[in-house]
């Protein structure tokens, strides 16, 4: 098996311990500049992965992240931020980490080497053909992740591999492999650094692009926010005011008349519809505001 790029020594940082604090952070920053370039080379594969996610989530499938160590924690982070950002259900975007919840705060020795546990976690989730499983592993060799992807693939799920090495065994188990090659780390083998940053960037792109495609935004506004407390009511009001160009007092009244439904309020205002008519448009448009606004009201009998 070929040596891992992420484990090699970085000649650019060989004397980093001789630098002052500014010199150290400047060198780290210089290395970090390579990350966005590496991710940019993988955009077509990221887009293909997004298409796979959208197709399955549109038919009520799930987006499932699996990983160990830093990679696993990044998956948990992305999954946990989808409900407040896009109003997804907690069961729609989920994450499994080798070693379980304990591994979020401390190293669980040997957990990443357990292939069977990876497979068992996929079985426990009853993964099926409508689901997407993303295996996150900087090395591309983590047994826990390989076990999870192997079982996911056996069950007919769409599988995505995210690694910072190539070639790796991950590719054989992935319908799409995303491999931003960030090169050797500032500190040899510390893949929480450039590799971790690259993985975070890719996960941001996967989940955000998928949610945009699924109609969770209007422009760059988080229109699926549910105003269940004072802070979220104010956020919903600001979103409606921005989308519709309304003063705040009119926005408050509009949102109230639409039973607190942000999307309904926007469509009702911009299309000149009643709340019920706006809801029907959104239902026909599968929740996508722009598509709802583009419907011909004459042909719809409104």
XYZ file of N, CA and C in Angstrom, residues 23-257:
705
model
N 6.229 34.040 13.646
C 6.762 33.185 12.594
C 6.009 31.868 12.500
N 5.652 31.293 13.653
C 4.910 30.026 13.667
C 3.535 30.202 13.028
N 2.784 31.212 13.473
C 1.414 31.363 12.947
C 1.430 31.805 11.484
N 2.474 32.544 11.089
C 2.591 32.934 9.674
C 2.809 31.688 8.804
N 3.622 30.774 9.287
C 3.896 29.554 8.532
C 2.653 28.664 8.464
N 1.918 28.575 9.573
C 0.664 27.814 9.564
C -0.300 28.412 8.553
N -0.386 29.741 8.541
C -1.293 30.415 7.610
C -0.886 30.186 6.158
N 0.396 30.181 5.913
C 0.874 29.934 4.552
C 0.471 28.538 4.074
N 0.583 27.565 4.968
C 0.187 26.203 4.616
C -1.330 26.094 4.422
N -2.082 26.823 5.245
C -3.543 26.783 5.146
C -4.041 27.305 3.793
N -3.246 28.139 3.151
C -3.670 28.688 1.857
C -3.814 27.607 0.789
N -3.163 26.483 0.991
C -3.247 25.398 0.017
C -4.582 24.649 0.102
N -5.292 24.827 1.222
C -6.498 24.030 1.453
C -7.604 24.372 0.456
N -7.910 25.658 0.308
C -8.981 26.056 -0.610
C -8.652 25.656 -2.043
N -7.376 25.720 -2.394
C -6.961 25.316 -3.745
C -7.211 23.829 -3.958
N -6.913 23.028 -2.947
C -7.115 21.581 -3.056
C -8.600 21.242 -3.152
N -9.428 21.939 -2.369
C -10.873 21.704 -2.420
C -11.428 22.122 -3.777
N -10.914 23.218 -4.331
C -11.397 23.708 -5.628
C -11.223 22.667 -6.730
N -10.181 21.862 -6.642
C -9.942 20.836 -7.653
C -10.955 19.695 -7.582
N -11.715 19.643 -6.499
C -12.684 18.561 -6.298
C -14.136 19.014 -6.482
N -14.344 20.214 -7.015
C -15.700 20.768 -7.071
C -16.664 19.918 -7.903
N -16.219 19.361 -9.010
C -17.118 18.540 -9.820
C -17.573 17.299 -9.049
N -16.674 16.707 -8.293
C -17.045 15.542 -7.490
C -17.959 15.952 -6.337
N -17.693 17.106 -5.746
C -18.569 17.602 -4.682
C -19.972 17.831 -5.234
N -20.062 18.411 -6.432
C -21.369 18.654 -7.055
C -22.090 17.343 -7.344
N -21.354 16.329 -7.809
C -21.965 15.023 -8.064
C -22.497 14.421 -6.764
N -21.749 14.610 -5.683
C -22.203 14.124 -4.382
C -23.460 14.856 -3.935
N -23.500 16.164 -4.145
C -24.682 16.956 -3.793
C -25.902 16.452 -4.553
N -25.744 16.186 -5.850
C -26.858 15.673 -6.648
C -27.394 14.363 -6.066
N -26.484 13.511 -5.632
C -26.908 12.245 -5.021
C -27.652 12.470 -3.714
N -27.179 13.408 -2.927
C -27.836 13.730 -1.652
C -29.229 14.291 -1.892
N -29.342 15.253 -2.805
C -30.627 15.902 -3.085
C -31.653 14.880 -3.575
N -31.236 14.028 -4.493
C -32.170 13.041 -5.048
C -32.742 12.147 -3.962
N -31.927 11.767 -3.000
C -32.399 10.852 -1.960
C -33.132 11.569 -0.839
N -32.671 12.747 -0.446
C -33.392 13.479 0.591
C -34.753 13.948 0.086
N -34.875 14.165 -1.219
C -36.160 14.575 -1.793
C -37.204 13.470 -1.657
N -36.755 12.232 -1.499
C -37.688 11.133 -1.275
C -37.569 10.607 0.159
N -37.285 11.563 1.064
C -37.280 11.318 2.516
C -36.114 10.480 3.001
N -35.039 10.416 2.217
C -33.838 9.737 2.681
C -33.053 10.590 3.655
N -32.014 9.995 4.220
C -31.192 10.682 5.223
C -29.767 10.901 4.730
N -29.126 11.910 5.292
C -27.709 12.163 5.088
C -27.003 11.723 6.361
N -26.116 10.734 6.229
C -25.485 10.115 7.399
C -23.969 10.231 7.277
N -23.343 10.826 8.283
C -21.890 10.949 8.319
C -21.309 9.875 9.238
N -20.192 9.278 8.828
C -19.471 8.349 9.701
C -17.988 8.710 9.681
N -17.374 8.697 10.851
C -15.960 9.036 10.921
C -15.392 8.714 12.292
N -14.086 8.870 12.414
C -13.396 8.634 13.682
C -12.519 9.839 13.999
N -12.285 10.095 15.277
C -11.414 11.194 15.673
C -11.899 12.535 15.154
N -10.958 13.343 14.659
C -11.312 14.659 14.120
C -12.354 14.550 13.015
N -12.192 13.587 12.132
C -13.129 13.410 11.032
C -14.538 13.138 11.552
N -14.650 12.287 12.560
C -15.952 11.992 13.139
C -16.560 13.200 13.821
N -15.734 13.960 14.529
C -16.248 15.161 15.216
C -16.750 16.197 14.218
N -16.070 16.310 13.088
C -16.525 17.247 12.053
C -17.873 16.822 11.489
N -18.082 15.517 11.336
C -19.372 15.024 10.879
C -20.470 15.338 11.878
N -20.196 15.121 13.154
C -21.165 15.431 14.207
C -21.484 16.926 14.205
N -20.466 17.749 14.041
C -20.664 19.199 14.018
C -21.588 19.608 12.882
N -21.327 19.097 11.682
C -22.152 19.487 10.542
C -23.592 19.018 10.717
N -23.766 17.795 11.199
C -25.116 17.266 11.401
C -25.877 18.074 12.444
N -25.189 18.460 13.513
C -25.865 19.173 14.599
C -26.253 20.590 14.217
N -25.602 21.152 13.199
C -25.906 22.524 12.811
C -26.989 22.621 11.738
N -27.398 21.505 11.157
C -28.445 21.549 10.126
C -29.824 21.902 10.675
N -30.262 21.361 11.824
C -31.597 21.739 12.323
C -31.765 23.232 12.590
N -30.838 23.899 13.314
C -31.051 25.329 13.533
C -30.891 26.177 12.278
N -30.091 25.722 11.324
C -29.861 26.509 10.111
C -30.940 26.285 9.067
N -31.359 25.035 8.902
C -32.267 24.702 7.807
C -33.574 24.053 8.258
N -33.808 24.004 9.563
C -35.039 23.422 10.106
C -35.218 21.962 9.685
N -34.116 21.237 9.550
C -34.225 19.804 9.289
C -34.606 19.092 10.587
N -35.228 17.939 10.441
C -35.495 17.114 11.615
C -34.177 16.485 12.078
N -34.100 16.179 13.348
C -32.853 15.613 13.885
C -32.523 14.276 13.243
N -33.519 13.608 12.676
C -33.295 12.305 12.043
C -32.903 12.419 10.576
N -32.936 13.633 10.002
C -32.629 13.788 8.574
C -31.141 13.834 8.282
N -30.381 14.496 9.144
C -28.925 14.560 9.000
C -28.339 14.067 10.315
N -27.683 12.916 10.281
C -27.189 12.291 11.509
C -25.714 11.925 11.349
N -25.075 11.672 12.465
C -23.643 11.348 12.426
C -23.320 10.219 13.389
N -22.432 9.339 12.961
C -21.897 8.272 13.809
C -20.396 8.503 13.966
N -19.911 8.422 15.190
C -18.481 8.588 15.442
C -17.954 7.355 16.167
N -16.823 6.869 15.735
C -16.217 5.706 16.381
C -15.976 6.005 17.858
N -16.469 5.139 18.723
C -16.325 5.366 20.158
C -17.519 6.043 20.783
N -18.506 6.437 19.963
C -19.726 7.038 20.485
C -19.532 8.435 21.055
N -20.485 8.883 21.872
C -20.482 10.259 22.386
C -19.219 10.583 23.181
N -18.692 9.591 23.870
C -17.459 9.811 24.643
C -16.327 10.330 23.760
N -16.309 9.883 22.485
C -15.234 10.254 21.560
C -15.309 11.710 21.121
N -16.397 12.403 21.446
C -16.492 13.814 21.097
C -15.526 14.664 21.914
N -15.167 14.183 23.105
C -14.322 14.980 23.992
C -12.989 14.347 24.335
N -12.847 13.075 24.028
C -11.575 12.425 24.347
C -11.306 11.297 23.356
N -10.056 10.916 23.274
C -9.682 9.821 22.382
C -10.159 8.507 22.974
N -10.810 7.695 22.153
C -11.238 6.361 22.575
C -10.330 5.360 21.858
N -9.386 4.842 22.581
C -8.345 4.006 21.984
C -8.929 2.778 21.278
N -8.497 2.572 20.057
C -8.883 1.387 19.321
C -10.222 1.472 18.611
N -11.012 2.512 18.903
C -12.358 2.593 18.326
C -12.314 2.688 16.806
N -11.339 3.437 16.281
C -11.293 3.625 14.829
C -10.858 2.365 14.089
N -10.283 1.414 14.820
C -9.806 0.178 14.187
C -10.866 -0.919 14.164
N -12.068 -0.609 14.654
C -13.119 -1.617 14.789
C -14.044 -1.599 13.571
N -13.726 -2.433 12.598
C -14.525 -2.518 11.376
C -15.955 -2.950 11.663
N -16.102 -3.904 12.570
C -17.421 -4.465 12.860
C -18.361 -3.430 13.466
N -17.831 -2.559 14.329
C -18.676 -1.525 14.927
C -19.186 -0.557 13.871
N -18.342 -0.238 12.897
C -18.791 0.614 11.797
C -19.967 -0.010 11.072
N -19.857 -1.286 10.786
C -20.948 -2.010 10.129
C -22.191 -2.052 11.011
N -21.992 -2.296 12.308
C -23.117 -2.374 13.242
C -23.857 -1.038 13.348
N -23.126 0.077 13.318
C -23.774 1.388 13.419
C -24.689 1.645 12.227
N -24.272 1.187 11.051
C -25.115 1.323 9.863
C -26.339 0.415 9.964
N -26.150 -0.767 10.493
C -27.261 -1.695 10.679
C -28.269 -1.134 11.672
N -27.771 -0.562 12.760
C -28.647 0.016 13.782
C -29.516 1.126 13.205
N -28.970 1.888 12.267
C -29.720 2.968 11.634
C -30.671 2.467 10.551
N -30.634 1.167 10.280
C -31.485 0.574 9.234
C -31.335 1.325 7.915
N -30.096 1.546 7.528
C -29.793 2.272 6.288
C -30.344 1.515 5.089
N -30.882 2.287 4.114
C -31.447 1.683 2.921
C -31.132 2.460 1.667
N -31.735 2.106 0.531
C -31.420 2.718 -0.764
C -31.706 4.215 -0.854
N -32.589 4.736 0.010
C -32.897 6.167 -0.039
C -31.922 7.008 0.778
N -30.972 6.376 1.438
C -30.041 7.087 2.308
C -28.701 7.353 1.626
N -28.000 8.354 2.158
C -26.640 8.684 1.718
C -25.717 8.538 2.921
N -24.631 7.814 2.750
C -23.647 7.651 3.829
C -22.318 8.239 3.369
N -21.820 9.194 4.142
C -20.557 9.863 3.839
C -19.494 9.360 4.803
N -18.500 8.665 4.275
C -17.393 8.186 5.086
C -16.277 9.216 5.109
N -15.943 9.723 6.294
C -14.960 10.797 6.441
C -13.712 10.221 7.102
N -12.611 10.209 6.391
C -11.358 9.680 6.926
C -10.185 10.305 6.187
N -9.371 11.052 6.893
C -8.242 11.726 6.252
C -7.325 10.723 5.560
N -7.093 9.603 6.204
C -6.188 8.593 5.643
C -6.815 7.824 4.497
N -8.147 7.694 4.512
C -8.822 6.858 3.530
C -8.740 5.381 3.867
N -8.235 5.078 5.060
C -8.007 3.680 5.437
C -8.655 3.291 6.759
N -9.319 4.208 7.450
C -9.830 3.953 8.795
C -10.806 2.775 8.791
N -10.499 1.681 9.488
C -11.338 0.479 9.446
C -12.797 0.727 9.831
N -13.043 1.548 10.856
C -14.420 1.842 11.272
C -15.221 2.413 10.104
N -14.631 3.353 9.380
C -15.317 3.989 8.258
C -15.493 2.999 7.106
N -14.457 2.230 6.822
C -14.562 1.248 5.737
C -15.647 0.208 6.037
N -15.742 -0.213 7.290
C -16.777 -1.157 7.677
C -18.173 -0.570 7.504
N -18.312 0.701 7.857
C -19.605 1.374 7.715
C -19.993 1.516 6.247
N -19.054 1.936 5.418
C -19.361 2.112 3.997
C -19.634 0.783 3.308
N -18.910 -0.237 3.696
C -19.132 -1.554 3.086
C -20.560 -2.037 3.367
N -21.021 -1.858 4.599
C -22.378 -2.271 4.948
C -23.419 -1.369 4.279
N -23.126 -0.063 4.217
C -24.049 0.866 3.561
C -24.211 0.517 2.091
N -23.108 0.186 1.459
C -23.143 -0.174 0.043
C -23.919 -1.482 -0.152
N -23.731 -2.424 0.761
C -24.460 -3.690 0.678
C -25.965 -3.462 0.769
N -26.356 -2.450 1.513
C -27.772 -2.141 1.708
C -28.332 -1.231 0.617
N -27.506 -0.867 -0.351
C -27.993 -0.083 -1.477
C -27.945 1.414 -1.301
N -27.307 1.898 -0.245
C -27.212 3.339 -0.021
C -26.242 3.972 -1.019
N -26.414 5.266 -1.238
C -25.465 6.048 -2.035
C -24.303 6.401 -1.117
N -23.086 6.042 -1.507
C -21.936 6.231 -0.623
C -20.971 7.280 -1.170
N -20.484 8.111 -0.259
C -19.542 9.182 -0.583
C -18.323 9.017 0.313
N -17.147 9.059 -0.264
C -15.917 9.006 0.514
C -15.248 10.366 0.532
N -14.813 10.800 1.714
C -14.098 12.066 1.864
C -12.757 11.787 2.529
N -11.677 12.009 1.782
C -10.340 11.689 2.259
C -9.356 12.746 1.764
N -8.157 12.714 2.304
C -7.116 13.639 1.847
C -5.908 12.881 1.313
N -6.139 11.637 0.907
C -5.103 10.812 0.295
C -5.664 10.127 -0.943
N -4.755 9.686 -1.801
C -5.160 8.984 -3.017
C -3.953 8.234 -3.578
N -4.152 6.963 -3.972
C -5.359 6.137 -3.873
C -5.529 5.566 -2.467
N -6.770 5.161 -2.148
C -7.061 4.562 -0.846
C -8.154 3.507 -1.014
N -8.305 2.617 -0.035
C -9.389 1.620 -0.072
C -10.772 2.258 -0.066
N -10.869 3.499 0.392
C -12.156 4.197 0.456
C -12.809 4.291 -0.924
N -11.982 4.456 -1.952
C -12.507 4.637 -3.310
C -13.310 3.429 -3.781
N -12.901 2.233 -3.368
C -13.584 1.015 -3.806
C -14.984 0.902 -3.217
N -15.262 1.639 -2.146
C -16.544 1.537 -1.457
C -17.419 2.764 -1.665
N -16.966 3.708 -2.485
C -17.666 4.980 -2.636
C -18.176 5.173 -4.057
N -19.437 5.601 -4.171
C -19.969 5.976 -5.477
C -19.301 7.251 -5.972
N -18.983 8.144 -5.038
C -18.221 9.365 -5.344
C -17.138 9.503 -4.289
N -15.903 9.709 -4.725
C -14.803 9.952 -3.791
C -14.305 11.380 -3.950
N -14.303 12.116 -2.854
C -13.822 13.502 -2.827
C -12.485 13.492 -2.091
N -11.421 13.925 -2.773
C -10.080 13.801 -2.196
C -9.272 15.080 -2.370
N -9.516 16.096 -1.540
C -8.670 17.287 -1.587
C -7.280 16.952 -1.021
N -6.273 17.021 -1.860
C -4.914 16.620 -1.464
C -4.175 17.844 -0.943
N -4.240 18.039 0.357
C -3.681 19.242 0.978
C -2.196 19.112 1.268
N -1.653 17.912 1.127
C -0.223 17.723 1.348
C 0.125 17.476 2.805
N 1.419 17.337 3.091
C 1.871 17.074 4.461
C 1.462 18.185 5.423
N 1.188 17.791 6.654
C 0.738 18.754 7.653
C 1.899 19.591 8.209
N 1.546 20.719 8.805
C 2.540 21.576 9.468
C 3.291 20.773 10.523
N 2.539 20.034 11.318
C 3.108 19.084 12.276
C 2.814 17.695 11.722
N 3.839 16.936 11.431
C 3.679 15.678 10.696
C 2.591 14.786 11.283
N 1.626 14.430 10.452
C 0.567 13.507 10.844
C -0.582 14.124 11.615
N -0.524 15.440 11.896
C -1.592 16.081 12.659
C -2.717 16.490 11.723
N -3.543 15.515 11.366
C -4.567 15.756 10.342
C -5.764 16.557 10.854
N -5.716 17.010 12.087
C -6.732 17.962 12.549
C -6.497 19.328 11.919
N -5.354 19.507 11.259
C -4.986 20.811 10.715
C -5.467 20.973 9.274
N -4.606 20.870 8.274
C -5.045 21.105 6.892
C -6.093 20.100 6.439
N -5.904 18.842 6.758
C -6.880 17.829 6.354
C -8.231 18.108 7.001
N -8.211 18.443 8.298
C -9.455 18.752 8.994
C -10.148 19.968 8.416
N -9.362 20.983 8.075
C -9.931 22.190 7.478
C -10.566 21.876 6.125
N -9.887 21.067 5.330
C -10.431 20.675 4.025
C -11.727 19.889 4.185
N -11.751 18.968 5.140
C -12.962 18.181 5.374
C -14.118 19.076 5.811
N -13.834 20.039 6.685
C -14.882 20.972 7.126
C -15.416 21.766 5.945
N -14.548 22.222 5.065
C -14.988 22.977 3.893
C -15.881 22.131 2.987
N -15.499 20.877 2.787
C -16.291 20.001 1.922
C -17.644 19.701 2.562
N -17.662 19.414 3.861
C -18.930 19.138 4.534
C -19.848 20.349 4.496
N -19.284 21.545 4.695
C -20.079 22.776 4.564
C -20.733 22.842 3.188
N -19.941 22.543 2.163
C -20.441 22.621 0.790
C -21.509 21.562 0.537
N -21.288 20.346 1.007
C -22.250 19.273 0.780
C -23.612 19.591 1.390
N -23.622 19.897 2.681
C -24.906 20.108 3.359
C -25.569 21.404 2.919
N -24.791 22.475 2.779
C -25.385 23.757 2.398
C -25.933 23.717 0.977
N -25.155 23.180 0.041
C -25.621 23.099 -1.343
C -26.853 22.212 -1.448
N -26.865 21.099 -0.725
C -28.023 20.209 -0.756
C -29.266 20.915 -0.234
N -29.128 21.651 0.859
C -30.284 22.339 1.433
C -30.781 23.462 0.520
N -29.857 24.136 -0.135
C -30.263 25.159 -1.106
C -31.070 24.521 -2.223
N -30.563 23.409 -2.752
C -31.246 22.709 -3.845
C -32.615 22.182 -3.403
N -32.778 21.899 -2.129
C -34.034 21.376 -1.601
C -35.008 22.479 -1.207
N -34.643 23.733 -1.484
C -35.552 24.844 -1.231
C -35.517 25.414 0.169
N -34.434 25.163 0.897
C -34.338 25.645 2.266
C -33.914 27.111 2.353
N -33.607 27.722 1.219
C -33.260 29.148 1.209
C -34.039 29.849 0.096
N -34.124 31.159 0.206
C -34.615 32.013 -0.883
C -33.531 33.054 -1.076
N -32.822 32.973 -2.200
C -31.581 33.733 -2.289
C -30.634 33.165 -1.244
N -30.088 34.035 -0.419
C -29.217 33.560 0.665
C -29.875 33.697 2.035
N -31.201 33.731 2.048
C -31.945 33.871 3.298
C -32.387 32.504 3.826
N -32.301 32.299 5.141
C -32.688 31.042 5.778
C -34.201 31.027 6.009
N -34.951 30.786 4.946
C -36.399 30.960 5.010
C -37.141 29.814 5.690
N -36.463 28.734 6.031
C -37.144 27.634 6.707
C -37.106 27.774 8.228
N -36.662 28.912 8.707
C -36.617 29.135 10.150
C -38.034 29.081 10.712
N -38.186 28.413 11.857
C -39.475 28.320 12.535
C -39.440 29.203 13.782
N -40.271 30.246 13.850
C -40.203 31.220 14.953
C -40.812 30.689 16.243
N -40.087 29.803 16.910
C -40.609 29.149 18.109
C -40.226 29.868 19.400
N -39.382 30.886 19.308
C -39.075 31.706 20.487
C -38.847 33.142 20.034
N -38.613 34.033 20.988
C -38.515 35.467 20.670
C -37.383 35.750 19.685
N -36.228 35.127 19.887
C -35.089 35.365 19.000
C -35.399 34.925 17.578
N -36.026 33.747 17.460
C -36.329 33.232 16.129
C -37.470 33.999 15.464
N -38.405 34.524 16.264
C -39.458 35.370 15.686
C -38.854 36.630 15.083
N -37.900 37.203 15.794
C -37.234 38.406 15.274
C -36.438 38.086 14.019
N -35.801 36.917 14.004
C -35.044 36.525 12.813
C -35.992 36.339 11.627
N -37.119 35.671 11.858
C -38.089 35.462 10.790
C -38.615 36.790 10.264
N -38.859 37.714 11.158
C -39.346 39.034 10.752
C -38.320 39.768 9.898
N -37.052 39.679 10.274
C -35.993 40.325 9.496
C -35.876 39.684 8.108
N -36.000 38.358 8.053
C -35.916 37.647 6.776
C -37.050 38.083 5.848
N -38.253 38.141 6.381
C -39.415 38.544 5.570
C -39.271 39.994 5.121
N -38.830 40.853 6.030
C -38.648 42.265 5.674
C -37.639 42.407 4.544
N -36.548 41.641 4.618
C -35.515 41.704 3.588
C -36.017 41.151 2.264
N -36.727 40.029 2.301
C -37.204 39.389 1.076
C -38.303 40.192 0.391
N -39.140 40.844 1.184
C -40.333 41.507 0.637
C -40.236 43.031 0.604
N -39.179 43.581 1.222
C -39.040 45.038 1.253
C -40.121 45.717 2.066
N -40.507 45.091 3.187
C -41.581 45.624 4.021
C -41.025 46.256 5.292
N -41.727 47.281 5.823
C -41.357 47.802 7.136
C -41.686 46.771 8.205
N -41.046 46.884 9.363
C -41.159 45.841 10.376
C -42.572 45.667 10.901
N -43.357 46.764 11.031
C -44.710 46.604 11.561
C -45.581 45.787 10.614
N -45.419 45.983 9.311
C -46.176 45.193 8.342
C -45.696 43.740 8.331
N -44.405 43.549 8.540
C -43.847 42.196 8.577
C -44.423 41.403 9.739
N -44.514 42.039 10.902
C -45.062 41.369 12.081
C -46.504 40.939 11.828
N -47.298 41.849 11.253
C -48.704 41.541 10.975
C -48.825 40.423 9.944
N -47.957 40.461 8.911
C -47.983 39.437 7.864
C -47.645 38.070 8.431
N -46.611 38.008 9.226
C -46.198 36.729 9.799
C -47.288 36.166 10.703
N -47.938 37.034 11.447
C -49.032 36.596 12.315
C -50.181 36.024 11.497
N -50.518 36.705 10.400
C -51.632 36.243 9.560
C -51.327 34.914 8.884
